[in-house]
Short mmCIF file of C-alpha atoms in Angstrom, two decimals:
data_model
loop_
_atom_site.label_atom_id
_atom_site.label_comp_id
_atom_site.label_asym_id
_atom_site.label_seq_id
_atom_site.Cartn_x
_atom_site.Cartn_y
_atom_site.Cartn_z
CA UNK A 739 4.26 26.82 27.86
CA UNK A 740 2.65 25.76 25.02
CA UNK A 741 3.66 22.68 22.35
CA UNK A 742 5.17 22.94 19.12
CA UNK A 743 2.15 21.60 17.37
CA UNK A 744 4.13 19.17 15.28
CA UNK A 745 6.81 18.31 18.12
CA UNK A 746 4.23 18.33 20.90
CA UNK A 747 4.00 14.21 21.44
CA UNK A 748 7.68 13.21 23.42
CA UNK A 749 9.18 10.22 22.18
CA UNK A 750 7.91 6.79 23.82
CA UNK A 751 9.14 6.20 27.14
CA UNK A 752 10.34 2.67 25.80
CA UNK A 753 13.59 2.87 24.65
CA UNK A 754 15.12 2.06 21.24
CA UNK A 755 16.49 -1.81 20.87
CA UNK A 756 16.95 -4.27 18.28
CA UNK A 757 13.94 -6.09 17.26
CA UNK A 758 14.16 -9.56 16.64
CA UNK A 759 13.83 -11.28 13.59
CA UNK A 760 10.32 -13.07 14.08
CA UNK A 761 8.76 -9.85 15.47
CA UNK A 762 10.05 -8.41 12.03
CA UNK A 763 8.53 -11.25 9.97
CA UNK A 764 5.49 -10.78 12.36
CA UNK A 765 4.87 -7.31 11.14
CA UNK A 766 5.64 -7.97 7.67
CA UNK A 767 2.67 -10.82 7.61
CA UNK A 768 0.10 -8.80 9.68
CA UNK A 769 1.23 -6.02 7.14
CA UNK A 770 0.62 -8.19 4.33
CA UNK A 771 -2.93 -9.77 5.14
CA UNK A 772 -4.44 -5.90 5.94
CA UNK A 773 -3.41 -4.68 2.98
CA UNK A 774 -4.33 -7.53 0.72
CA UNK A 775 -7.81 -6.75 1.53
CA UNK A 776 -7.72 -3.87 -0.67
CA UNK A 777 -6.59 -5.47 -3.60
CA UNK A 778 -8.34 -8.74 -3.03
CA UNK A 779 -11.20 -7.25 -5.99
CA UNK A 780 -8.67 -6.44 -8.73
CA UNK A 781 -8.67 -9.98 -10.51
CA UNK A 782 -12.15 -9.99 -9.99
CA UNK A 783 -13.98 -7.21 -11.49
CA UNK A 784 -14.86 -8.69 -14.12
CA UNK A 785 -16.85 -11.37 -12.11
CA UNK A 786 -18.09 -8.67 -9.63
CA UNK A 787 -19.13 -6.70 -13.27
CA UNK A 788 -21.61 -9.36 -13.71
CA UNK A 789 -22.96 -10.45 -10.40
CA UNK A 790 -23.53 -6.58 -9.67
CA UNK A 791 -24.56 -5.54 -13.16
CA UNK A 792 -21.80 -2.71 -13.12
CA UNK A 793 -20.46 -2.02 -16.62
CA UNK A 794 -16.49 -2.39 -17.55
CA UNK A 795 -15.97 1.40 -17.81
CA UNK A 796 -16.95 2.02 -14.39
CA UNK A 797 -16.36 -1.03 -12.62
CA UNK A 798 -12.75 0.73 -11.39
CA UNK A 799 -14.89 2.29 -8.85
CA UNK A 800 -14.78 -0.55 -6.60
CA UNK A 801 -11.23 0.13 -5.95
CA UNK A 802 -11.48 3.69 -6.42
CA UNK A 803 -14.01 3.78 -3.54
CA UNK A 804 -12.06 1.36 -1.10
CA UNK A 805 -8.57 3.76 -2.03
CA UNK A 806 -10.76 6.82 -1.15
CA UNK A 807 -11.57 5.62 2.18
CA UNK A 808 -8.25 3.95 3.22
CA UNK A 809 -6.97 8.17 1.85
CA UNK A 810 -9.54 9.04 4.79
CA UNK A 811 -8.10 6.22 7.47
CA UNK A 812 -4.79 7.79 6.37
CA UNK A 813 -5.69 11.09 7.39
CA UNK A 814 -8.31 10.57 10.61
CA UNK A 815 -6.80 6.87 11.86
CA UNK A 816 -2.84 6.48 11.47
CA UNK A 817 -2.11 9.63 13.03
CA UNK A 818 -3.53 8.44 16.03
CA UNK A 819 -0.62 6.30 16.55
CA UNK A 820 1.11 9.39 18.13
CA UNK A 821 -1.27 9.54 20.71
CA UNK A 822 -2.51 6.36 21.74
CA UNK A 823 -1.56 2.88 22.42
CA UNK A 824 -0.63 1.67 19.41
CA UNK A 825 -0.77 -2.13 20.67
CA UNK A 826 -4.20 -1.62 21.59
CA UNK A 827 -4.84 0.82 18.30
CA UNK A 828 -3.80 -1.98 15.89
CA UNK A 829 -5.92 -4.92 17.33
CA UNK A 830 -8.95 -2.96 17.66
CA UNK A 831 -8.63 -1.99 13.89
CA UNK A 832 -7.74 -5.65 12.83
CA UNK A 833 -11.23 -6.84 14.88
CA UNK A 834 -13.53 -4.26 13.08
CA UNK A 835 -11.22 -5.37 10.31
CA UNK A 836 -12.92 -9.17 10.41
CA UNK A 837 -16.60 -7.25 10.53
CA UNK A 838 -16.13 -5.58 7.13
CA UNK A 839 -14.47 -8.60 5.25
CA UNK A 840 -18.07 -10.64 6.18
CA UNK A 841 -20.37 -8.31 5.13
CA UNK A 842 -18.42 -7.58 1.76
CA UNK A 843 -18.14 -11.87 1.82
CA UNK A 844 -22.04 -11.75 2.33
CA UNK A 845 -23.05 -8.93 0.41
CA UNK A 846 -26.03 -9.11 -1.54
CA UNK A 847 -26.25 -5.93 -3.37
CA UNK A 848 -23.93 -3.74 -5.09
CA UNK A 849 -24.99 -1.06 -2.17
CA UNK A 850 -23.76 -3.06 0.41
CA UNK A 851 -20.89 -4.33 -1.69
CA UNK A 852 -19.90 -0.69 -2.03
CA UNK A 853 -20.23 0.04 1.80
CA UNK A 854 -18.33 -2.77 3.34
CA UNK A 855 -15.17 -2.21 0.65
CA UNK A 856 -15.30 1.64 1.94
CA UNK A 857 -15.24 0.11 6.04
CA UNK A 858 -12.25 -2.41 4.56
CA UNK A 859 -10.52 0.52 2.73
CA UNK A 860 -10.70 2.91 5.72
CA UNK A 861 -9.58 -0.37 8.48
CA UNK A 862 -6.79 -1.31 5.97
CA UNK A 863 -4.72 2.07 7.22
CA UNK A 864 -3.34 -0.78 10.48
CA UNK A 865 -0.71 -1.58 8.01
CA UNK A 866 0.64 1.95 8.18
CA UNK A 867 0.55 2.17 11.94
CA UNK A 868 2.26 -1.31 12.25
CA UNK A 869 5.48 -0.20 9.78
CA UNK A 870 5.77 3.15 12.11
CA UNK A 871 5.40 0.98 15.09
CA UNK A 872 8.27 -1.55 13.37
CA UNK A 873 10.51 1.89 12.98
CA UNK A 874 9.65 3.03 16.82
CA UNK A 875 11.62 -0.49 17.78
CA UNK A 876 13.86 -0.65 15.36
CA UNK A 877 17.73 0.67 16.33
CA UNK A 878 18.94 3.36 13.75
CA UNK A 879 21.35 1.49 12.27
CA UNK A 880 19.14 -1.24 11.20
CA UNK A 881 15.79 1.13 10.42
CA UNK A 882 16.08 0.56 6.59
CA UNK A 883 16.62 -2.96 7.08
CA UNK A 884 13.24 -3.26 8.81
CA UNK A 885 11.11 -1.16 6.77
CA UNK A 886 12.65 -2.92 3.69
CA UNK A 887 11.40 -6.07 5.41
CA UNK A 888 8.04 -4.85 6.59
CA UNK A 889 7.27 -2.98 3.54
CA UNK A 890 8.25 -5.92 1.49
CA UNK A 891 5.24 -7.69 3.41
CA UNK A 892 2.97 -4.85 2.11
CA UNK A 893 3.88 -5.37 -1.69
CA UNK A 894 3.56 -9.24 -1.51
CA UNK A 895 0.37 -8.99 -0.02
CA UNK A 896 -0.99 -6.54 -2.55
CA UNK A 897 0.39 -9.19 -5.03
CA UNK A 898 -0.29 -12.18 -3.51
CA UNK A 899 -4.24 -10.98 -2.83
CA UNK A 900 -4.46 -11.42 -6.60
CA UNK A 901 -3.30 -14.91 -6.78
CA UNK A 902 -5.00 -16.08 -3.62
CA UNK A 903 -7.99 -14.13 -5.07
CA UNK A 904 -7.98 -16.14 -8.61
CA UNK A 905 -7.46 -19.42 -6.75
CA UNK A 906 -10.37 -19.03 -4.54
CA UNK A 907 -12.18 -17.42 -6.82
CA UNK A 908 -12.27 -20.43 -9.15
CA UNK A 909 -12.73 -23.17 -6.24
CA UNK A 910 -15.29 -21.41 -4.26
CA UNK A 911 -16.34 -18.83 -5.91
CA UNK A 912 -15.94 -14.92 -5.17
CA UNK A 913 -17.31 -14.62 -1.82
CA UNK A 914 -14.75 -17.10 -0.43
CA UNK A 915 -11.68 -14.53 -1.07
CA UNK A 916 -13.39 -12.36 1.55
CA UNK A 917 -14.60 -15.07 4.48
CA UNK A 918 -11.17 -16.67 4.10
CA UNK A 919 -9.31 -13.45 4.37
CA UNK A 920 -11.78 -13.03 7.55
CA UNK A 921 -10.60 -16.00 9.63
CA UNK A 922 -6.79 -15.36 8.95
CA UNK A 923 -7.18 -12.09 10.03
CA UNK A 924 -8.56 -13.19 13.57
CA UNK A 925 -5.71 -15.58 13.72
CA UNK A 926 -3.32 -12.56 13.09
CA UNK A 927 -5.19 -10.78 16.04
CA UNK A 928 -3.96 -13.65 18.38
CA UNK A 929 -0.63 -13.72 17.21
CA UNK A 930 -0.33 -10.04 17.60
CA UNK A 931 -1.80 -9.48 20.96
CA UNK A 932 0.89 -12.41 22.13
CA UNK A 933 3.54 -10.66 20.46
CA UNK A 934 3.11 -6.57 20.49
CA UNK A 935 4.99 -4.60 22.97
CA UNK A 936 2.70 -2.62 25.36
CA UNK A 937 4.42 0.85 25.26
CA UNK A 938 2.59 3.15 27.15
CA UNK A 939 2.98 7.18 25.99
CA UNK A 940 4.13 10.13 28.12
CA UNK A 941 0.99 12.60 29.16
CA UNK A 942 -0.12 13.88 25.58
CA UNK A 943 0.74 17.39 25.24
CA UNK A 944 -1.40 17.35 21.77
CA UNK A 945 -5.90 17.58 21.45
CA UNK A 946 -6.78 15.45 18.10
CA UNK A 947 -7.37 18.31 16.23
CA UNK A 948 -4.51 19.36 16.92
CA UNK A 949 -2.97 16.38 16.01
CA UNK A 950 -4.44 16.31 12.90
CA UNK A 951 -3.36 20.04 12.01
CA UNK A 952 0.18 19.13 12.89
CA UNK A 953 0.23 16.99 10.11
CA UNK A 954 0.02 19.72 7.68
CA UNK A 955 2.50 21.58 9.51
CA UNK A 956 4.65 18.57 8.27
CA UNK A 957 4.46 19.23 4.89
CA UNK A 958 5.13 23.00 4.78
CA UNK A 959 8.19 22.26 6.84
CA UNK A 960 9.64 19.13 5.67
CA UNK A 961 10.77 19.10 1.68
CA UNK A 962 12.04 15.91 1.96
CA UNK A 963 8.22 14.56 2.95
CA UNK A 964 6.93 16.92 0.05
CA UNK A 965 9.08 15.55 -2.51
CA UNK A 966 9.11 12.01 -1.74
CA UNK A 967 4.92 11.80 -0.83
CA UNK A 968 4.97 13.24 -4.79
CA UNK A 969 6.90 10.28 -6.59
CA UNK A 970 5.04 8.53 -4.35
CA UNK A 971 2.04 9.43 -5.45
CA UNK A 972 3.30 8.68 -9.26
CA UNK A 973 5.22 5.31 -8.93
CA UNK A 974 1.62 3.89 -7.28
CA UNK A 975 -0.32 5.63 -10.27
CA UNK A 976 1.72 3.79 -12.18
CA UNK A 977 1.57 0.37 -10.30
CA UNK A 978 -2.51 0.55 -10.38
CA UNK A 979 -2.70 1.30 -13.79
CA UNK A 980 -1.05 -2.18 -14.49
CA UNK A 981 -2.73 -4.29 -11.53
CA UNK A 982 -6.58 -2.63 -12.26
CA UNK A 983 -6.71 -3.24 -15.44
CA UNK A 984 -4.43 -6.59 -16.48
CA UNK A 985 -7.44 -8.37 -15.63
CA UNK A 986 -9.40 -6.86 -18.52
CA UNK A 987 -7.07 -8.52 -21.67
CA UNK A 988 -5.77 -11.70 -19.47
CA UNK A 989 -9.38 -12.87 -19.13
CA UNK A 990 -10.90 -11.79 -22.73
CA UNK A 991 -10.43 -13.42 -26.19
CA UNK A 992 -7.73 -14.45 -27.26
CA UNK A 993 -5.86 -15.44 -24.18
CA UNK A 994 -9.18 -16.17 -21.66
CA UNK A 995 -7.08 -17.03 -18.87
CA UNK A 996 -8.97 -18.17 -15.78
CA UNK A 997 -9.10 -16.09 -12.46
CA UNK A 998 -6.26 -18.62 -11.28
CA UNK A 999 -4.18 -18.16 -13.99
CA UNK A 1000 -4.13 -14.13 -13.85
CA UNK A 1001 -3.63 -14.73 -10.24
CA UNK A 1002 -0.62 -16.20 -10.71
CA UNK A 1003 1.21 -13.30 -12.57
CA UNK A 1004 1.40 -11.65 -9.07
CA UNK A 1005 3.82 -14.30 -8.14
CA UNK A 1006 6.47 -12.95 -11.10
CA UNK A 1007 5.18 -9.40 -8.73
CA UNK A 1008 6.57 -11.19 -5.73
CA UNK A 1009 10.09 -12.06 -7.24
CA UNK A 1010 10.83 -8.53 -7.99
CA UNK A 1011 9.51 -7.20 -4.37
CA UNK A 1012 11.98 -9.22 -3.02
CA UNK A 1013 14.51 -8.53 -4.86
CA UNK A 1014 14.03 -4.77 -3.93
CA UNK A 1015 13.80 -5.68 -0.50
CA UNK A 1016 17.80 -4.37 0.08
CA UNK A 1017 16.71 -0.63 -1.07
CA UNK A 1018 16.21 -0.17 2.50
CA UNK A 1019 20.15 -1.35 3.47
CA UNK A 1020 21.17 0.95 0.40
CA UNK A 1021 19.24 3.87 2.09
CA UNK A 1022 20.68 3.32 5.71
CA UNK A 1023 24.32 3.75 3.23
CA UNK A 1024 23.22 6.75 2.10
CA UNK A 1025 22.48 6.12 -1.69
CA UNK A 1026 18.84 6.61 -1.52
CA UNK A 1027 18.90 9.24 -4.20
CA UNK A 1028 20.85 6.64 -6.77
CA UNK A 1029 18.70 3.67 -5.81
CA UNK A 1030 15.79 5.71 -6.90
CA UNK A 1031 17.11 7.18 -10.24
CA UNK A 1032 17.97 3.31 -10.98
CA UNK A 1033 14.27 2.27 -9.94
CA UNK A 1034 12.87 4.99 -11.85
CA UNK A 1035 14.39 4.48 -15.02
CA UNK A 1036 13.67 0.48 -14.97
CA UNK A 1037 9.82 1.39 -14.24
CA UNK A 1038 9.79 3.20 -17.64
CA UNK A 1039 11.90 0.31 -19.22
CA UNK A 1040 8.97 -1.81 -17.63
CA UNK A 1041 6.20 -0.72 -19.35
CA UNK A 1042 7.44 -0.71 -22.93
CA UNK A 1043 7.56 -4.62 -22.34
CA UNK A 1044 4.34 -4.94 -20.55
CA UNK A 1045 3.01 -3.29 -24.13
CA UNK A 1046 3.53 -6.83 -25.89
CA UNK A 1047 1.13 -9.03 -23.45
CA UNK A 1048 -1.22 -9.32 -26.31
CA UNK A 1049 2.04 -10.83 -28.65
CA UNK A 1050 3.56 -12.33 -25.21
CA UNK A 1051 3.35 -13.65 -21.74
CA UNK A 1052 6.75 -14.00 -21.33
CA UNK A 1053 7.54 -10.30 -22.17
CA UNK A 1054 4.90 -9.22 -19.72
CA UNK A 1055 6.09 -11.24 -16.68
CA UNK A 1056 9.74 -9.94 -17.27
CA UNK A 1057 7.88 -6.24 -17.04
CA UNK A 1058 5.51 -7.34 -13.88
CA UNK A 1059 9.27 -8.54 -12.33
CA UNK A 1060 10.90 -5.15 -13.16
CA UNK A 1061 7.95 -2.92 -12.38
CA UNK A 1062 7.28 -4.25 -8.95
CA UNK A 1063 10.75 -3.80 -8.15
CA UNK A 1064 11.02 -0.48 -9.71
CA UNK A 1065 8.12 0.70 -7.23
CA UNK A 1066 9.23 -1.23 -3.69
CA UNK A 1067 12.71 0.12 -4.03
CA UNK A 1068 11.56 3.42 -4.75
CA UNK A 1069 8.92 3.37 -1.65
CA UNK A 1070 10.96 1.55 0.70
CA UNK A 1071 14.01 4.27 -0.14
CA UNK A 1072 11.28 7.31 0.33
CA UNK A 1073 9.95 5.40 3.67
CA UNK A 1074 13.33 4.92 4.80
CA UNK A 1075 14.39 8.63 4.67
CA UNK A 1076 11.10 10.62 5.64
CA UNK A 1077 10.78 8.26 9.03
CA UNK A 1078 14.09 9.97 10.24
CA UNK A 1079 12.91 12.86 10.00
CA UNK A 1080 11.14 13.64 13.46
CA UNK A 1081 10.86 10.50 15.23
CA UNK A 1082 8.71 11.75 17.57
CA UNK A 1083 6.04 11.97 14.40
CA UNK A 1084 6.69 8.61 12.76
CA UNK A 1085 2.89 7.63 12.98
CA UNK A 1086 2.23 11.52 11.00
CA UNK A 1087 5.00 11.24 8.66
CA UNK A 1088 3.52 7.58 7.56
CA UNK A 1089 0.22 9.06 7.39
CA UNK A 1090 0.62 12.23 5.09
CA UNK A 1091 2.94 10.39 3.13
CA UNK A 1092 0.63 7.54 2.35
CA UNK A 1093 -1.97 9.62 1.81
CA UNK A 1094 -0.47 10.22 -1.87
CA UNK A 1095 -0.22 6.14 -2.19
CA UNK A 1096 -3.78 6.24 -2.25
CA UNK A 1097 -4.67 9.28 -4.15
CA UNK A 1098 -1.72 7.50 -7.08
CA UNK A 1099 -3.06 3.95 -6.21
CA UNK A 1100 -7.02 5.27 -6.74
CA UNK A 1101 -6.41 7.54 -9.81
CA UNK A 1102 -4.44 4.21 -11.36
CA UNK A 1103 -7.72 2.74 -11.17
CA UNK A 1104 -10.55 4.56 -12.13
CA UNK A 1105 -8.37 5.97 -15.01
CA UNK A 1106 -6.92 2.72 -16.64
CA UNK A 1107 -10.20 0.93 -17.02
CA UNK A 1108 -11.76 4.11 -18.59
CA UNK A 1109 -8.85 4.23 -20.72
CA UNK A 1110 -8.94 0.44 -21.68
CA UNK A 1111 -12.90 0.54 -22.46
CA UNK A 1112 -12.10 2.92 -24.97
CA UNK A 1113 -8.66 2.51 -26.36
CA UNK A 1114 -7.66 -1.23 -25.20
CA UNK A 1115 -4.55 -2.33 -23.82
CA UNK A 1116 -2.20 -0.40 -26.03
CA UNK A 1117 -3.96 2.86 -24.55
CA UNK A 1118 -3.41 1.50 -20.98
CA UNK A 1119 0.60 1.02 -21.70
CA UNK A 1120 0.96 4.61 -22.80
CA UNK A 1121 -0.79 6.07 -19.91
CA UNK A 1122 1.63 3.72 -17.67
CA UNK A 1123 4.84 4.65 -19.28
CA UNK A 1124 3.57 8.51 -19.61
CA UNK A 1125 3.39 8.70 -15.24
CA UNK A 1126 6.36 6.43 -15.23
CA UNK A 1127 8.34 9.39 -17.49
CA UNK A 1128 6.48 11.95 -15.19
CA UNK A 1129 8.05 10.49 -11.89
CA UNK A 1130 11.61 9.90 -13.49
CA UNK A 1131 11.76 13.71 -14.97
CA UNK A 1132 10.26 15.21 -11.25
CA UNK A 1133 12.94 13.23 -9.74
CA UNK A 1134 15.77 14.59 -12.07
CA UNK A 1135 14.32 18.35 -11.39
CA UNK A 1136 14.21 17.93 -7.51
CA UNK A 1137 17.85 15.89 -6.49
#
């Protein structure tokens, strides 16, 4: 008989238990360090823009090219997690992980620059198979609490990369971010070889390709995936739009902040990712739907103060707080309810659905430093709020 082509992997032969508290924290650092290796560039284009000779308008390409590939690990890598070892899956991609990060830290042309970000961006797609690995051991009743936990390692690390990035930046210069970001990664391989349960699958009823076409399948049968991979794809348009291009009036006259001090606005990031960090209990209650309304409404709130950074710092770190919280609780709530879907595709789900995070994340980019080389930061505010209004109105039409 054959397989349902989306249903064809059986559950792991492990069964379901609590997962303990430092595993949890485990996954939410390992999550954290992979994905910060993405977003590691963002405070410094404008010192890659001159070592590289690549002009401000087009210099969003460096993050455009490394969301690109990690769309492509999405698709080709994380679905994988159905049918292999995903123990063995995530340390292999964390190794090949450590290769990229020293040839971008050694790179001596833009070329090669440009080639090892694409190998980062497409290895950076472990932090997706290690949050459906976190649901595969987590108990139902505490599944929200884990993503919201785990995912909240993903945010902080994406804000965290640019404060670590600013501060390295200005000791060591560029170059360090990467080598550094190297060395804890191959600590993070020890810790997680020590620590990752070695669940071994059920005979695979499934060929790659099939695999692969399965995750379509998803999508024309699941409108729950549909809808929530679309305000996905919005809140992180959103979200890139501010990170890309804050750089780009922090660092030029009047304020001329260093790279350590536009770091440091990811750490008013952090405070509201942990703050959102219950969206996942809310969802495992039930009011997913009014956690995101609420979310949605204070990311367009955000942006109308992030329009006075020029006039004031204080008004833009009360909008970094509001938007980063805005945009965990929404994708912790959408993680939360597309993962219960079929459990038995938790690895697929994760990947389709991600795939709009970087399609939102790498249009964010390239966009908002077009759109700030020709109509400065007042331009960039309007596009924000404009995909922030976008989300919150598709959101109203689909409840």
């Amino acid at each position: 008989m054959e397989a349902n082509p989306v249903q064809g992997i059986p559950s792991d032969s492990a069964p379901v238990s609590s997962i303990s508290r430092y595993v949890t924290l485990l996954f939410a650092v390992a999550c954290g360090i992979s994905v910060a290796n993405i977003y590691f560039a963002q405070p410094l284009l404008d010192t890659l823009s001159r070592e590289f000779g690549i002009d401000y308008s087009t210099i969003g390409i460096v993050i455009t090219i490394t969301q690109i590939f990690y769309a492509l690990g999405l698709l080709l890598l994380v679905p994988l997690g159905d049918l292999l070892n995903q123990r063995r899956l995530i340390i292999g991609q964390m190794l090949l992980s450590v290769i990229a990060l020293l040839i971008v830290g050694t790179a001596s042309s833009s070329t090669v620059l440009f080639a090892g970000m694409a190998v980062i961006g497409l290895l950076a797609v472990v932090t997706q198979t290690l949050v459906a690995f976190a649901a595969m051991m987590a108990a139902p009743a505490e599944r929200g609490r884990v993503l919201g936990l785990v995912t909240s390692g993903v945010v902080i690390g994406i804000l965290l990369a640019r404060s670590i990035a600013g501060i390295l930046t200005d000791l060591a210069g560029w170059r360090s971010v990467y080598l550094v970001s190297a060395a804890l990664m191959l600590l993070m391989v020890c810790a997680l070889f020590r620590a990752l349960p070695n669940f071994e699958r059920e005979k695979e009823l499934l060929s790659y390709p099939q695999l692969l076409k399965s995750l379509l399948l998803l999508f024309a049968q699941e409108r729950i995936l549909r809808i929530r991979a679309t305000l996905c794809l919005l809140i992180f348009t959103s979200f890139s739009i501010l990170w890309t291009s804050l750089v780009l009036p922090l660092s030029a006259p009047p304020l001329s902040l260093s790279h350590t001090a536009i770091g440091a606005f990811g750490l008013a990031g952090v405070a509201g990712a942990l703050a959102a960090a219950r969206a996942g209990r809310l969802a495992d209650r039930g009011l997913g739907q009014r956690t995101t309304g609420v979310a949605l409404i204070l990311l367009l709130i955000s942006w109308l103060l992030i329009g006075y950074t020029e006039h004031s710092l204080l008004a833009l770190v009360v909008g970094i707080v509001l938007l980063d919280l805005a945009v965990q609780a929404v994708h912790v709530t959408n993680q939360s309810m597309i993962l219960t879907l079929r459990p038995e595709a938790r690895s697929r789900l994760t990947a389709g659905y991600m795939v709009f995070y970087s399609i939102g994340s790498a249009t964010g980019s390239i966009t908002s430093t077009y759109i700030y080389a020709y109509f400065g930061w007042n331009g960039v505010c309007l596009l924000g709020a404009s995909v922030s209004a976008l989300a919150l109105l598709f959101w109203a039409m689909t409840r």
